[in-house]
Coordinates of N, CA and C in Angstrom, one line a residue:
M1 N 14.4 75.3 26.7 CA 14.3 74.8 25.4 C 15.5 73.8 25.2
E2 N 15.2 72.7 24.5 CA 16.1 71.7 24.3 C 17.2 72.1 23.2
E3 N 18.4 71.9 23.6 CA 19.5 72.2 22.6 C 19.6 71.1 21.5
K4 N 19.7 71.6 20.3 CA 19.8 70.6 19.2 C 21.2 70.6 18.6
D5 N 21.6 69.4 18.1 CA 22.8 69.4 17.4 C 22.6 69.8 15.9
I6 N 23.5 70.5 15.3 CA 23.3 71.0 14.0 C 24.4 70.4 13.1
L7 N 24.0 69.9 11.9 CA 25.0 69.4 11.0 C 24.9 70.1 9.7
V8 N 26.0 70.6 9.2 CA 26.1 71.2 7.8 C 26.7 70.1 6.9
A9 N 25.9 69.6 6.0 CA 26.4 68.5 5.1 C 26.5 69.2 3.7
Y10 N 27.6 68.9 3.0 CA 27.8 69.6 1.7 C 28.4 68.6 0.7
F11 N 28.2 68.9 -0.6 CA 29.0 68.3 -1.7 C 29.6 69.4 -2.4
S12 N 30.9 69.2 -2.7 CA 31.6 70.3 -3.4 C 32.6 69.7 -4.5
H13 N 32.2 69.8 -5.7 CA 33.0 69.2 -6.8 C 34.3 70.1 -7.0
S14 N 34.1 71.4 -6.9 CA 35.3 72.3 -7.2 C 35.9 72.8 -5.9
G15 N 35.2 72.8 -4.8 CA 35.8 73.3 -3.6 C 35.1 74.6 -3.1
T16 N 34.4 75.2 -3.9 CA 33.7 76.5 -3.6 C 32.7 76.3 -2.5
T17 N 31.9 75.3 -2.6 CA 30.9 75.0 -1.6 C 31.5 74.6 -0.2
R18 N 32.7 73.9 -0.3 CA 33.4 73.5 0.9 C 33.7 74.7 1.8
G19 N 34.2 75.8 1.2 CA 34.5 77.0 1.9 C 33.3 77.6 2.6
V20 N 32.2 77.7 1.8 CA 31.0 78.3 2.3 C 30.5 77.4 3.5
A21 N 30.5 76.1 3.3 CA 30.0 75.2 4.4 C 30.8 75.3 5.6
A22 N 32.1 75.4 5.5 CA 33.0 75.5 6.6 C 32.8 76.8 7.4
A23 N 32.6 77.9 6.6 CA 32.3 79.2 7.3 C 31.0 79.2 8.0
L24 N 30.0 78.6 7.4 CA 28.7 78.5 8.0 C 28.7 77.6 9.3
S25 N 29.3 76.5 9.2 CA 29.4 75.6 10.4 C 30.1 76.2 11.5
S26 N 31.2 77.0 11.2 CA 31.9 77.7 12.2 C 31.1 78.8 12.9
E27 N 30.3 79.5 12.1 CA 29.5 80.6 12.5 C 28.4 80.1 13.5
I28 N 27.8 79.0 13.2 CA 26.6 78.5 13.9 C 27.0 77.3 14.9
D29 N 28.3 77.0 15.0 CA 28.8 76.0 15.9 C 28.2 74.6 15.5
A30 N 28.3 74.3 14.3 CA 27.7 73.0 13.8 C 28.8 72.0 13.4
D31 N 28.4 70.8 13.3 CA 29.3 69.7 12.8 C 29.3 69.9 11.3
L32 N 30.4 69.5 10.7 CA 30.6 69.6 9.2 C 30.8 68.2 8.6
F33 N 30.1 67.9 7.6 CA 30.2 66.6 6.9 C 30.2 66.7 5.4
E34 N 31.3 66.2 4.8 CA 31.4 66.2 3.4 C 30.7 65.0 2.7
I35 N 29.8 65.2 1.8 CA 29.2 64.2 1.1 C 30.1 63.9 -0.1
S36 N 30.6 62.7 -0.2 CA 31.4 62.4 -1.3 C 31.1 61.0 -1.8
P37 N 31.2 60.8 -3.1 CA 30.8 59.5 -3.7 C 32.0 58.5 -3.5
K38 N 31.6 57.2 -3.5 CA 32.6 56.1 -3.3 C 33.6 56.2 -4.4
E39 N 33.1 56.4 -5.6 CA 34.0 56.5 -6.8 C 34.2 58.0 -7.1
E40 N 35.4 58.5 -7.1 CA 35.6 59.9 -7.4 C 35.1 60.3 -8.8
Y41 N 34.6 61.5 -8.8 CA 34.2 62.1 -10.1 C 35.5 62.6 -10.9
S42 N 35.4 62.5 -12.2 CA 36.5 63.0 -13.0 C 36.3 64.5 -13.0
N43 N 37.3 65.2 -13.6 CA 37.2 66.7 -13.6 C 36.2 67.2 -14.7
V44 N 35.6 66.2 -15.4 CA 34.7 66.5 -16.5 C 33.3 66.4 -15.9
Y45 N 32.4 67.4 -16.1 CA 31.1 67.5 -15.5 C 30.1 66.6 -16.2
T46 N 30.5 65.9 -17.3 CA 29.5 65.1 -18.0 C 29.0 63.9 -17.2
Q47 N 29.9 63.4 -16.3 CA 29.4 62.2 -15.4 C 28.3 62.7 -14.5
S48 N 28.5 63.8 -13.8 CA 27.5 64.2 -12.9 C 26.2 64.7 -13.6
N49 N 26.4 65.3 -14.8 CA 25.2 65.7 -15.6 C 24.4 64.5 -16.0
S50 N 25.1 63.4 -16.4 CA 24.4 62.2 -16.8 C 23.6 61.6 -15.6
E51 N 24.2 61.6 -14.4 CA 23.6 61.1 -13.2 C 22.3 62.0 -12.9
I52 N 22.4 63.2 -13.1 CA 21.2 64.1 -12.8 C 20.1 63.7 -13.8
R53 N 20.4 63.6 -15.0 CA 19.4 63.2 -16.0 C 18.7 61.9 -15.7
R54 N 19.5 60.9 -15.2 CA 19.0 59.6 -14.8 C 18.4 59.5 -13.4
N55 N 18.5 60.6 -12.7 CA 18.0 60.6 -11.3 C 18.8 59.6 -10.4
A56 N 20.1 59.4 -10.7 CA 20.9 58.4 -10.1 C 21.3 58.9 -8.7
R57 N 21.5 57.9 -7.8 CA 22.0 58.1 -6.5 C 23.2 57.3 -6.2
P58 N 24.4 57.8 -6.6 CA 25.6 57.0 -6.4 C 25.9 56.7 -5.0
A59 N 26.6 55.5 -4.7 CA 27.0 55.2 -3.4 C 27.9 56.2 -2.8
L60 N 27.8 56.4 -1.5 CA 28.6 57.4 -0.8 C 29.8 56.8 -0.1
S61 N 30.8 57.5 0.1 CA 32.0 57.0 0.8 C 31.9 56.9 2.3
A62 N 31.0 57.6 2.9 CA 30.8 57.6 4.3 C 29.4 58.0 4.7
A63 N 29.0 57.7 5.9 CA 27.7 58.1 6.4 C 27.8 58.9 7.7
V64 N 26.8 59.6 8.0 CA 26.9 60.4 9.2 C 26.7 59.5 10.5
D65 N 27.6 59.6 11.4 CA 27.5 58.8 12.7 C 26.3 59.4 13.5
N66 N 25.7 58.5 14.2 CA 24.6 58.9 15.2 C 23.5 59.7 14.6
M67 N 23.1 59.3 13.4 CA 22.0 60.0 12.8 C 20.8 59.0 12.5

């Protein structure tokens, strides 16, 4: 059976998801990639809520290599 590379990609506004993603990637021996916007979000959730309503796709600060 062919071995596959595994990537755990996550977005974490508050940091909670970051911890879960790190634990998961460690458990399954996967690469870890943080999805983050080019422009940082404020601590107020209204910006992200507005983007959800508009179905917006903000620019990301980085891309996954070799994908």
